[in-house]
Short mmCIF file of C-alpha atoms in Angstrom, two decimals:
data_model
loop_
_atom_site.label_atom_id
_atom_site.label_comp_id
_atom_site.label_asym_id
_atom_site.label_seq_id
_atom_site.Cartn_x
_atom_site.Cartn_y
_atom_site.Cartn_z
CA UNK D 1 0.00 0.00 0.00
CA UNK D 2 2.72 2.41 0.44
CA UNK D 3 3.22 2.26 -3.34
CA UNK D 4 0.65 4.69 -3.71
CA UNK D 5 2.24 7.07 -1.86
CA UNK D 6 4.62 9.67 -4.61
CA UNK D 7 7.18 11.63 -2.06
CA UNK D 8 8.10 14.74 -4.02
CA UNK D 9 7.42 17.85 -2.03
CA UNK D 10 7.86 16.06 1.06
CA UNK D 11 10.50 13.47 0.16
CA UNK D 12 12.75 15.32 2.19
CA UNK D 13 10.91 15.99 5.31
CA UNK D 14 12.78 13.33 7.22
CA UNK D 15 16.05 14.65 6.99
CA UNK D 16 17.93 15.84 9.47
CA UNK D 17 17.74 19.94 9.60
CA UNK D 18 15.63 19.56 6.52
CA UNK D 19 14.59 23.16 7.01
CA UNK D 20 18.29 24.11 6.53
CA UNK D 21 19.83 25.20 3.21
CA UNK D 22 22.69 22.57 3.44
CA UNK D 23 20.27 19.99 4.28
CA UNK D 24 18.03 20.78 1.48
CA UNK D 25 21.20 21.06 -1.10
CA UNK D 26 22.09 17.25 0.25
CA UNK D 27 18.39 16.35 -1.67
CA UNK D 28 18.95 18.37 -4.78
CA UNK D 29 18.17 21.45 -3.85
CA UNK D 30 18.27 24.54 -5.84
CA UNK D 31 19.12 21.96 -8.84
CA UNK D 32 15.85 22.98 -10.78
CA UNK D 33 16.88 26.80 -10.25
CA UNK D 34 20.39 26.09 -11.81
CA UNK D 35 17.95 24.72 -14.58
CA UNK D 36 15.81 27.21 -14.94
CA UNK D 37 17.91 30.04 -15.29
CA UNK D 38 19.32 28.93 -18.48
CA UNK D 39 15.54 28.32 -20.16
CA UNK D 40 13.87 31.33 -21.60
CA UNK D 41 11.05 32.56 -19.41
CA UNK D 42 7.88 32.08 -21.86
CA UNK D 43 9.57 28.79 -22.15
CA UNK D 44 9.23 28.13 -18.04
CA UNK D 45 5.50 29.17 -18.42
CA UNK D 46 4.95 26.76 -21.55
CA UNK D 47 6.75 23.99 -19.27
CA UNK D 48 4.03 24.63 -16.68
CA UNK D 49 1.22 25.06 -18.85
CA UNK D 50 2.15 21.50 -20.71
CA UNK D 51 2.64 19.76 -17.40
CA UNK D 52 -0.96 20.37 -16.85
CA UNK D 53 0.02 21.75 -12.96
CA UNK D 54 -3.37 23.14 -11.65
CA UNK D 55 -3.61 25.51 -8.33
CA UNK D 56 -3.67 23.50 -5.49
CA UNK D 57 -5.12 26.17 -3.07
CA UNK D 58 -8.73 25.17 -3.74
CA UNK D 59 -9.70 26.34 -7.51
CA UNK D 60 -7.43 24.26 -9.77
CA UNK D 61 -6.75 27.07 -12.38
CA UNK D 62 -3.92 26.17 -14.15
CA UNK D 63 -0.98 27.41 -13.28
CA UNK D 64 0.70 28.23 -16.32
CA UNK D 65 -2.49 29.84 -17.78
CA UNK D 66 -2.87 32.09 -15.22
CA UNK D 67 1.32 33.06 -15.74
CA UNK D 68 0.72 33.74 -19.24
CA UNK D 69 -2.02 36.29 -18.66
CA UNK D 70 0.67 39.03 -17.42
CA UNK D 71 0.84 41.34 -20.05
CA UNK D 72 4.48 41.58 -20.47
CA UNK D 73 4.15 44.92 -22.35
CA UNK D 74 3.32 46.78 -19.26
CA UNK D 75 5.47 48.93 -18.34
CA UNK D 76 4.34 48.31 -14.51
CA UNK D 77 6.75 46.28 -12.54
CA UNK D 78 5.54 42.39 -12.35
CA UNK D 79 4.75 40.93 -9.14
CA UNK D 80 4.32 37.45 -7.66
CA UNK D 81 2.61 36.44 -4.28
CA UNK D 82 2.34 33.52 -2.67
CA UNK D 83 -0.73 33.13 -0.67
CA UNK D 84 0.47 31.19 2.26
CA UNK D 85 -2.85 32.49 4.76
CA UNK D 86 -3.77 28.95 5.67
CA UNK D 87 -6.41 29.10 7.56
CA UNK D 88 -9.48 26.93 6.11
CA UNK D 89 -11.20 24.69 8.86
CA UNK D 90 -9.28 21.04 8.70
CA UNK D 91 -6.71 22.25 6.49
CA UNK D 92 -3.23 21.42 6.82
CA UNK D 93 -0.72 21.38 4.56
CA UNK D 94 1.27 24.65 3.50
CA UNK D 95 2.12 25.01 7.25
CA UNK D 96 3.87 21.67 7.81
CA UNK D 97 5.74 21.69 4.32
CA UNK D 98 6.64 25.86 5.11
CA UNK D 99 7.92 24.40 8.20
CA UNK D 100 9.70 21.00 6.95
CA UNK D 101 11.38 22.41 3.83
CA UNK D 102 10.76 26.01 3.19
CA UNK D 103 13.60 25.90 0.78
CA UNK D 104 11.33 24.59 -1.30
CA UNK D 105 9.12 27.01 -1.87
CA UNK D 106 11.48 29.86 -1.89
CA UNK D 107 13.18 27.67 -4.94
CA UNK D 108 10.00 27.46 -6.71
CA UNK D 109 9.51 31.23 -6.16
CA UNK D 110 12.20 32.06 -8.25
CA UNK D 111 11.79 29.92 -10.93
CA UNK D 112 7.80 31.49 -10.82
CA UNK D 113 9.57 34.90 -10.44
CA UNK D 114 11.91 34.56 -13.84
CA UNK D 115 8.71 33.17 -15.45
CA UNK D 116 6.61 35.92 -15.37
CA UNK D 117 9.37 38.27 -15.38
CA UNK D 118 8.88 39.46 -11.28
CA UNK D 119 12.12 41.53 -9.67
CA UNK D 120 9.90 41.47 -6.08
CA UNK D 121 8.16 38.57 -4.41
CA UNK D 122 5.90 38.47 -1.85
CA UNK D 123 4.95 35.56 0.45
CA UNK D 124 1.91 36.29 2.38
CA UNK D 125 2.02 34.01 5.67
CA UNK D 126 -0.92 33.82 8.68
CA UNK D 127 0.74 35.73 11.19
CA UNK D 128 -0.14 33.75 14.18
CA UNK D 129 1.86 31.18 12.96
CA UNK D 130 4.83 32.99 14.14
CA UNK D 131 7.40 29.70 13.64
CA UNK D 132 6.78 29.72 9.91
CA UNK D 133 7.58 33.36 9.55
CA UNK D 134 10.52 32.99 11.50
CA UNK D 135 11.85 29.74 9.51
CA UNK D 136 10.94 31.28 6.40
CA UNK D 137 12.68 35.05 7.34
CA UNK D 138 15.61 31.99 7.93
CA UNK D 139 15.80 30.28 4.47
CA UNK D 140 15.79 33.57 2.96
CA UNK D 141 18.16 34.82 4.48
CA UNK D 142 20.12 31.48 3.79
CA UNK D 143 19.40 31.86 0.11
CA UNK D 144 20.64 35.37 -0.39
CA UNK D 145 23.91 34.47 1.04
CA UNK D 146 24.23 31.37 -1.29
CA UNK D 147 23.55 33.94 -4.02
CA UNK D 148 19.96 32.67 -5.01
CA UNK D 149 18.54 35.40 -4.24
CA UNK D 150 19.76 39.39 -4.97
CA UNK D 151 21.49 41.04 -7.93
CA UNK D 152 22.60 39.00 -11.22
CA UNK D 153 21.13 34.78 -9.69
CA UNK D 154 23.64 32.50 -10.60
CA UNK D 155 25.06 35.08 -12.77
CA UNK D 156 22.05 34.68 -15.63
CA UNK D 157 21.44 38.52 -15.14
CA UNK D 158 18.15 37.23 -13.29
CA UNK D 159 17.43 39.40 -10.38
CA UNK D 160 14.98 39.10 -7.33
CA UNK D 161 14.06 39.94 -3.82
CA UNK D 162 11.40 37.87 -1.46
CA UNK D 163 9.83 39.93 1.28
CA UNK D 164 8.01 37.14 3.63
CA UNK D 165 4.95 39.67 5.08
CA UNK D 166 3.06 38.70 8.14
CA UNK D 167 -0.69 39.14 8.05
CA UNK D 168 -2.81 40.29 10.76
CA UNK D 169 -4.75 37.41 10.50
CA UNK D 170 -7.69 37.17 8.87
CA UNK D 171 -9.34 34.66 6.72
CA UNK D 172 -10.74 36.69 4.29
CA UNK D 173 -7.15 37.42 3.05
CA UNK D 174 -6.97 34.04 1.92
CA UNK D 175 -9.37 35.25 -0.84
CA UNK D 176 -6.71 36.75 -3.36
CA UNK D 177 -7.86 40.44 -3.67
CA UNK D 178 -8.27 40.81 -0.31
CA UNK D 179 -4.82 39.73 0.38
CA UNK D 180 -3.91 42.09 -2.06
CA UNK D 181 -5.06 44.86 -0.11
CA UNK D 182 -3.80 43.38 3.44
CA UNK D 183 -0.50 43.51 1.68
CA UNK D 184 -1.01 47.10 0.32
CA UNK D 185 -1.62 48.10 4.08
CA UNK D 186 -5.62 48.54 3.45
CA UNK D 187 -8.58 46.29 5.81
CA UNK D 188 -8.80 43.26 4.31
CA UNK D 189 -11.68 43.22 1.67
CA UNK D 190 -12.54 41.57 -1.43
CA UNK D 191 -11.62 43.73 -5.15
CA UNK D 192 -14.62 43.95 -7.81
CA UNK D 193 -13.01 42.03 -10.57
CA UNK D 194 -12.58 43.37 -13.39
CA UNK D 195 -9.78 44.45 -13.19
CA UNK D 196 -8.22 41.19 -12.69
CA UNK D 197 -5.22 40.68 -10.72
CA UNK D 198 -2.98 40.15 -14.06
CA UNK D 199 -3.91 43.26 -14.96
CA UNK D 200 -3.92 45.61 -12.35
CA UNK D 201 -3.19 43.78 -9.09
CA UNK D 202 -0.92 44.77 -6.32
CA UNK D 203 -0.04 48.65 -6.59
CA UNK D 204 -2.20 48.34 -9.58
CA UNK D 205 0.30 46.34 -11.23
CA UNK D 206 0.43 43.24 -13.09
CA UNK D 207 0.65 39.94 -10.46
CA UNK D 208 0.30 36.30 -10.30
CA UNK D 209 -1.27 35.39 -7.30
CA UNK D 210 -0.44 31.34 -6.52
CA UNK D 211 -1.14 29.57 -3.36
CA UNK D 212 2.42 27.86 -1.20
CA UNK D 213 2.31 24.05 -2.71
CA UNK D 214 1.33 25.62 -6.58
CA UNK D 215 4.85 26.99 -6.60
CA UNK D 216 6.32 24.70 -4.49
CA UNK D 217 5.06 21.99 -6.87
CA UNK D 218 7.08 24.15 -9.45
CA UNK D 219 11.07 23.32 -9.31
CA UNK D 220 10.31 19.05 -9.56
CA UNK D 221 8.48 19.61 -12.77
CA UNK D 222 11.58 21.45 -13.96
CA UNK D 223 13.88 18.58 -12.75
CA UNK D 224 11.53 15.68 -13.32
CA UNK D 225 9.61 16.66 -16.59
CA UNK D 226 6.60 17.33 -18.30
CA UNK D 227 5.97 13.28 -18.96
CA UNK D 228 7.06 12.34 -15.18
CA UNK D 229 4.65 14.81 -13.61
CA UNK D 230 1.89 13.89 -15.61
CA UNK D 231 2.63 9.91 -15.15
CA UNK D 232 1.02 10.57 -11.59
CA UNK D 233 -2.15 11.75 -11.32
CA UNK D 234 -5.15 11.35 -13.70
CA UNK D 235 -5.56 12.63 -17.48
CA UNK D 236 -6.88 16.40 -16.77
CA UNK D 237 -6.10 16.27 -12.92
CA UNK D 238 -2.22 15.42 -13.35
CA UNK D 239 0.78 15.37 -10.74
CA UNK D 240 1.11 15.15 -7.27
CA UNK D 241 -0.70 16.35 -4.43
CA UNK D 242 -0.77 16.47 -0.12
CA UNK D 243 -3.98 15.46 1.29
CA UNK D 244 -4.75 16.15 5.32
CA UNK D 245 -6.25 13.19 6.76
CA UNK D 246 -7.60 14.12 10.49
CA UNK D 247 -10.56 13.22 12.80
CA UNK D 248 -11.82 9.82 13.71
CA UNK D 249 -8.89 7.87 11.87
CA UNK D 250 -5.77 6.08 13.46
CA UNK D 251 -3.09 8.07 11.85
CA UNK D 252 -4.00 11.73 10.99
CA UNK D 253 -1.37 13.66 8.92
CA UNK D 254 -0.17 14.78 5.58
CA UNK D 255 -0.37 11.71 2.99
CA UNK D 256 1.17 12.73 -0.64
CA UNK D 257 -0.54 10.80 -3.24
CA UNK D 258 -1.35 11.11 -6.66
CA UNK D 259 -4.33 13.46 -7.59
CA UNK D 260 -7.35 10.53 -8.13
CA UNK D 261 -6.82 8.44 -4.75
CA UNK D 262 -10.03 7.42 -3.25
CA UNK D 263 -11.14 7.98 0.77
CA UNK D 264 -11.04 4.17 1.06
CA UNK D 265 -7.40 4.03 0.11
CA UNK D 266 -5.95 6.83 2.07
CA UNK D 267 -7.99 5.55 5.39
CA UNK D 268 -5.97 1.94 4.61
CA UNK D 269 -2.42 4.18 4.49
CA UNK D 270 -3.75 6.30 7.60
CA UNK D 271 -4.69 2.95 9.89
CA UNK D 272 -8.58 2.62 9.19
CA UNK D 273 -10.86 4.50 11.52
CA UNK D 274 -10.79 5.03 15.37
CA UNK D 275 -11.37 1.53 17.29
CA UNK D 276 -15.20 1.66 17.34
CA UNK D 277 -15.84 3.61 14.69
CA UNK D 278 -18.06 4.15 11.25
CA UNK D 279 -17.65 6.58 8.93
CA UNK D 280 -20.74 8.74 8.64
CA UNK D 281 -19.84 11.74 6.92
CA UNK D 282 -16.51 13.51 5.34
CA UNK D 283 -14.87 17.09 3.86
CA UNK D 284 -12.98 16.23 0.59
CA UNK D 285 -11.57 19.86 1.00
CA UNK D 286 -12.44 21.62 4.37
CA UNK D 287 -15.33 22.86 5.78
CA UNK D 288 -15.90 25.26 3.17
CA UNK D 289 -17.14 21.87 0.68
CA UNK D 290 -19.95 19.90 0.49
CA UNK D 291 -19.48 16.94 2.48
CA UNK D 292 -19.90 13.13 1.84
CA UNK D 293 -20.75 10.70 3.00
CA UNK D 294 -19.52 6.51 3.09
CA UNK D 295 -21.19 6.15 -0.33
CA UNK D 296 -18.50 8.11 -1.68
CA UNK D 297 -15.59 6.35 -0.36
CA UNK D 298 -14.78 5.65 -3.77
CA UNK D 299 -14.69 8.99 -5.52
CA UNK D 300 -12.10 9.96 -7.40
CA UNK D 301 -10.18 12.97 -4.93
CA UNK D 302 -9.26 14.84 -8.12
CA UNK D 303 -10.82 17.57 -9.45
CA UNK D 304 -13.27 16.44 -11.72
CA UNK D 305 -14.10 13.34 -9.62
CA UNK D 306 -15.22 15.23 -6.79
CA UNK D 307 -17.10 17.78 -8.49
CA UNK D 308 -19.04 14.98 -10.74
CA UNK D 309 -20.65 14.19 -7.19
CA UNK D 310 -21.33 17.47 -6.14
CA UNK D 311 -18.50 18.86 -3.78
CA UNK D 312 -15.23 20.17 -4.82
CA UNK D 313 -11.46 18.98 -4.16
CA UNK D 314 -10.62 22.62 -2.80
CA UNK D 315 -7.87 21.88 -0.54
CA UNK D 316 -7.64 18.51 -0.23
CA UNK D 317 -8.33 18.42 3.57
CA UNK D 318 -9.83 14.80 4.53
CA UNK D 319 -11.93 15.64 7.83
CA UNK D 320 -13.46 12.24 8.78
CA UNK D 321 -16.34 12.20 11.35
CA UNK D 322 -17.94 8.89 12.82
CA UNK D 323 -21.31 8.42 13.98
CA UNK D 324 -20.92 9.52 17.39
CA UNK D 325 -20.87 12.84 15.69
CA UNK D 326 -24.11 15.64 15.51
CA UNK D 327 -23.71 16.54 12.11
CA UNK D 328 -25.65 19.55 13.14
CA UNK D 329 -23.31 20.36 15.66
CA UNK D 330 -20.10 20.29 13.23
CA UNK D 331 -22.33 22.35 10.49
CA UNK D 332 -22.95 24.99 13.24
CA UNK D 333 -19.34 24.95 15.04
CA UNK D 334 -18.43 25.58 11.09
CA UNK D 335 -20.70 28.39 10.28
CA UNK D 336 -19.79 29.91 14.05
CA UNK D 337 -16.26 30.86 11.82
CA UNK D 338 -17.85 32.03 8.77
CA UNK D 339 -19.87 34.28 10.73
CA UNK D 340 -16.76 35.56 12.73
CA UNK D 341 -14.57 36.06 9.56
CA UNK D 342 -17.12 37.50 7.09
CA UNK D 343 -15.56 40.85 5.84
CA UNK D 344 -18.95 42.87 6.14
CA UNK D 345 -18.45 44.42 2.81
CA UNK D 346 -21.34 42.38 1.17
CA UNK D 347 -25.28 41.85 3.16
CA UNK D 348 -25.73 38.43 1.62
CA UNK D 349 -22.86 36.84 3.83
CA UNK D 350 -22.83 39.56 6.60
CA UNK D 351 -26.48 39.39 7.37
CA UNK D 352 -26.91 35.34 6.01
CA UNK D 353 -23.74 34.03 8.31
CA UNK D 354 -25.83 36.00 11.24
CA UNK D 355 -28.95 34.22 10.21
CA UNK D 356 -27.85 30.82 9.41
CA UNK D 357 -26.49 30.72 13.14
CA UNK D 358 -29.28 31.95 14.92
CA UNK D 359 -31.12 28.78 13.53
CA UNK D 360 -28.66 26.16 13.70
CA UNK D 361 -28.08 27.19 17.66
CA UNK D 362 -31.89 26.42 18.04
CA UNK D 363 -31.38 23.25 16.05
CA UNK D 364 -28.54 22.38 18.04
CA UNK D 365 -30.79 23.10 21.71
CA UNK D 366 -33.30 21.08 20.05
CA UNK D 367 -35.93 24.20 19.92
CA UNK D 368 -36.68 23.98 16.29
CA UNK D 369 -39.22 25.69 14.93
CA UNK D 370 -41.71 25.00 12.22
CA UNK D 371 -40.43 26.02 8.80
CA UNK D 372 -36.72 25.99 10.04
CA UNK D 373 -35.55 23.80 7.49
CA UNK D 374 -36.77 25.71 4.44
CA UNK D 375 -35.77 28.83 6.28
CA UNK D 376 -31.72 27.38 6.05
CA UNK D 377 -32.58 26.33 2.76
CA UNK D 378 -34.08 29.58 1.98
CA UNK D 379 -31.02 31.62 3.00
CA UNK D 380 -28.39 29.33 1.79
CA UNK D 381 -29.87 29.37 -1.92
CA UNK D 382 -30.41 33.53 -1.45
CA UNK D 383 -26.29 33.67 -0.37
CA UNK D 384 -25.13 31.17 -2.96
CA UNK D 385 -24.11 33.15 -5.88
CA UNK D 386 -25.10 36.45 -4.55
CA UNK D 387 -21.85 37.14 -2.05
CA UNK D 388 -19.01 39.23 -2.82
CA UNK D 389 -16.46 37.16 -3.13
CA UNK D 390 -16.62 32.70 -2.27
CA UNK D 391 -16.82 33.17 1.41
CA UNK D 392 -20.57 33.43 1.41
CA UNK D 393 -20.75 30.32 -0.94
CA UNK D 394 -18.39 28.30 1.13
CA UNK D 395 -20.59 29.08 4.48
CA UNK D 396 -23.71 27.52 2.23
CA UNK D 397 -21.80 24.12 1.15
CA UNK D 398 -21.95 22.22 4.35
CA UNK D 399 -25.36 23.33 5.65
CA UNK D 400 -27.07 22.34 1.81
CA UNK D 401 -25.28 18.98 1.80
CA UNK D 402 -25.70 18.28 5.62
CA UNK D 403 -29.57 18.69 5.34
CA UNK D 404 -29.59 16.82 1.52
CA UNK D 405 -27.80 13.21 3.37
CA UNK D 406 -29.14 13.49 7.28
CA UNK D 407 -32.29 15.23 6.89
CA UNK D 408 -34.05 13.14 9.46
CA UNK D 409 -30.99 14.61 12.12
CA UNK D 410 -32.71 17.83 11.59
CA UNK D 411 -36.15 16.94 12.18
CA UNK D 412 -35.18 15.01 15.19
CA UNK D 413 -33.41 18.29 15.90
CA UNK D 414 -37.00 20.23 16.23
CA UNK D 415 -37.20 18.54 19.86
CA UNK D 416 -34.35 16.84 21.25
CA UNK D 417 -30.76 18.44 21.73
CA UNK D 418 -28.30 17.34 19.38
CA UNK D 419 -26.26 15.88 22.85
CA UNK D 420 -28.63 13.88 23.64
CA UNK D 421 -29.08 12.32 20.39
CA UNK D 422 -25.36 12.57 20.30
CA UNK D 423 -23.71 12.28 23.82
CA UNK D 424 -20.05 13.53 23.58
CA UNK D 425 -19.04 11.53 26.20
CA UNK D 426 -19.85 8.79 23.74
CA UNK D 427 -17.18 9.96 21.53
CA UNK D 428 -14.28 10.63 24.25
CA UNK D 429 -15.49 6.81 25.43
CA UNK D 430 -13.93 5.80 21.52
CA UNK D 431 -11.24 7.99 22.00
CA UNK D 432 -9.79 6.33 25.24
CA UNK D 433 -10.74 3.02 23.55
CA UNK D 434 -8.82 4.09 20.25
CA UNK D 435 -5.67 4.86 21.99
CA UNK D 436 -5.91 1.79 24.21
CA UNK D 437 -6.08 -0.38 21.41
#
């Protein structure tokens, strides 16, 4: 089983120091630079395009599509920034490889930089995660001194500097335009698009906006190939990917597969559920997705897989609940955020986060009242579409899909608490059994 497993971007995390520049050199790092600045930069962004590399931060634009949109006959400095503002319920995977091997992403910063023709990078990092600024403030530093970084690269005439900015914190700067103006020093809000980031992004000048494992994915398709990264994968979902497995299973973590691994086979790699435990329902990518459910075990996790049974892959994060779980409870506990982070700028998801839970609390008490169904139904399909930016749309996913697969939860919801139809001490009772076993 551990065949199916494809070590790439985190091949390395089991060195010693592997967040150290010598460490990372002792893998073959900074290899796929020395590459790179000897191929012409439309020829980097045809590599990428033909490698069929798609964003791995949730939407799966291709990457090398969205390069070549920079109009390279503005006159406007290029930019690149890496959205690194993890911060999606269940989601974990730019954190652990910015903290295993950030060497690798400042590499494939570069090569993404020379691309599209950038002199200034900017990495955009959550700020409470303090360590990860810190060890990537490090490897930049360690890269400048090697010469990877500064005047005249490797002595190809490339130049270019990497500022790693802190956020304040804020999910709504994971949405790119609002990052955009978190990094310009503004509140951060959602842009009305058009103009589109490739156009007029930050300081109103061209930018490519790609989230941490997009470019990090970036130097081993230089090294490896346009035919090795798209022998993993499936035909229009192609390469390599890091999915978070976490909740009820034996072995949570960061499994990297090939795009198009099924539920069933990652829960085999990650030990099989908790001692005691069924699967009821899942979150192919976060809390922001529709979720699943043990019919679905075999699905496809690739792009077109997931959406063909109506969620979406967006960032991979496997959050696997058992049936000692109130799916109303994890809906609400879900929405609680969304509420908390919306932005304000737009009523649908200011006023419909409010609203969605005021009802789900009185779900949760088990003082439903009549019509409160339809009423979440009502809202959802009146915030869907309507919201500034995907926020609003990502509040709407689990609520729609939680009351399409347990709809009798919620009616039973109308009178009895959702802990006593779900006792949590019935869950901790698995837990202490789990680790027992």
């Amino acid at each position: 089983m551990t065949d199916t497993l494809t070590p790439v971007l985190t091949d390395n995390w089991d060195e010693d120091r592997a967040w150290t520049l010598a460490a990372y050199e002792r893998r073959g790092g900074y290899e796929a630079l020395k590459q790179a600045v000897r191929i012409d930069p439309d020829d980097l962004i045809a590599l990428v395009k033909d490698s069929g590399l798609r964003g791995r931060g949730g939407a799966g634009f291709p990457t090398g599509m969205k390069w070549s949109f920079i109009p390279q006959d503005n006159p406007q400095p290029k930019y690149l920034v890496v959205n690194a503002d993890e911060s999606e319920p269940g989601t974990c995977k730019d954190i652990p490889l910015m903290m295993a091997s950030p060497h690798t992403l400042v590499e494939g910063v570069i090569i993404a930089s020379r691309a599209i023709r950038a002199e200034k990078a900017f990495i955009y990092v959550r700020g409470e995660v303090l360590h990860v600024v810190r060890r990537l403030r490090a490897a930049v530093r360690e890269a400048y001194d090697a010469g990877y970084l500064g005047e005249d690269i490797l002595g190809s005439g490339t130049r270019l500097d990497i500022v790693v900015h802190a956020g304040a914190g804020a999910y709504i700067c994971g949405e790119e335009t609002a990052l955009l103006d978190s990094l310009e020093g503004r509140r951060g809000q959602p842009r009305l698009r058009p103009p589109f980031p490739a156009v007029a992004g930050l300081y109103a000048s061209p930018t490519v906006i790609n989230n941490v494992e997009s470019i990090a994915s970036v130097p081993a398709i230089v090294r490896g190939g346009v035919e090795w990264f798209g022998s993993m994968g499936s035909e229009k979902s192609k390469g390599f990917t890091i999915y978070s497995l976490s909740g009820h299973v034996r072995r949570p973590g960061q499994y990297e597969a090939p795009l198009g691994i099924t539920l069933r086979e990652l829960l085999d790699l990650g030990g099989g559920m908790r001692e005691g435990s069924e699967l009821k329902f899942w979150t192919p990518g976060g809390s922001s997705t529709p979720i699943l459910t043990a019919e679905h075990l075999d699905v496809p996790l690739d792009y077109e897989g997931v959406s063909a049974v109506g969620s979406m892959l967006g960032t991979k994060a496997l959050q696997v609940f058992d049936q000692t779980t109130s799916v109303i409870r994890a809906v609400l506990r879900w929405t609680e955020f969304y509420k908390h982070e919306s932005c304000g700028k737009c009523t649908p998801c200011r006023e419909g986060t409010w609203w969605m839970v005021q009802i789900l609390r009185r779900l949760d008490k088990g003082e439903g009242q009549p019509g409160d169904i339809e009423l979440l139904q009502d809202l959802c399909s009146n915030i869907l579409g309507r919201s500034f930016c995907a926020l609003g749309d990502g509040a709407t996913s689990p609520i729609t899909s939680a009351i399409e697969y347990f709809r009798e939860e919620f009616e039973a919801a109308m009178t009895t608490p959702s802990w006593e139809l779900f006792p949590p001490a019935a869950s901790t009772l698995f837990a202490k059994e789990g680790v027992a076993s």
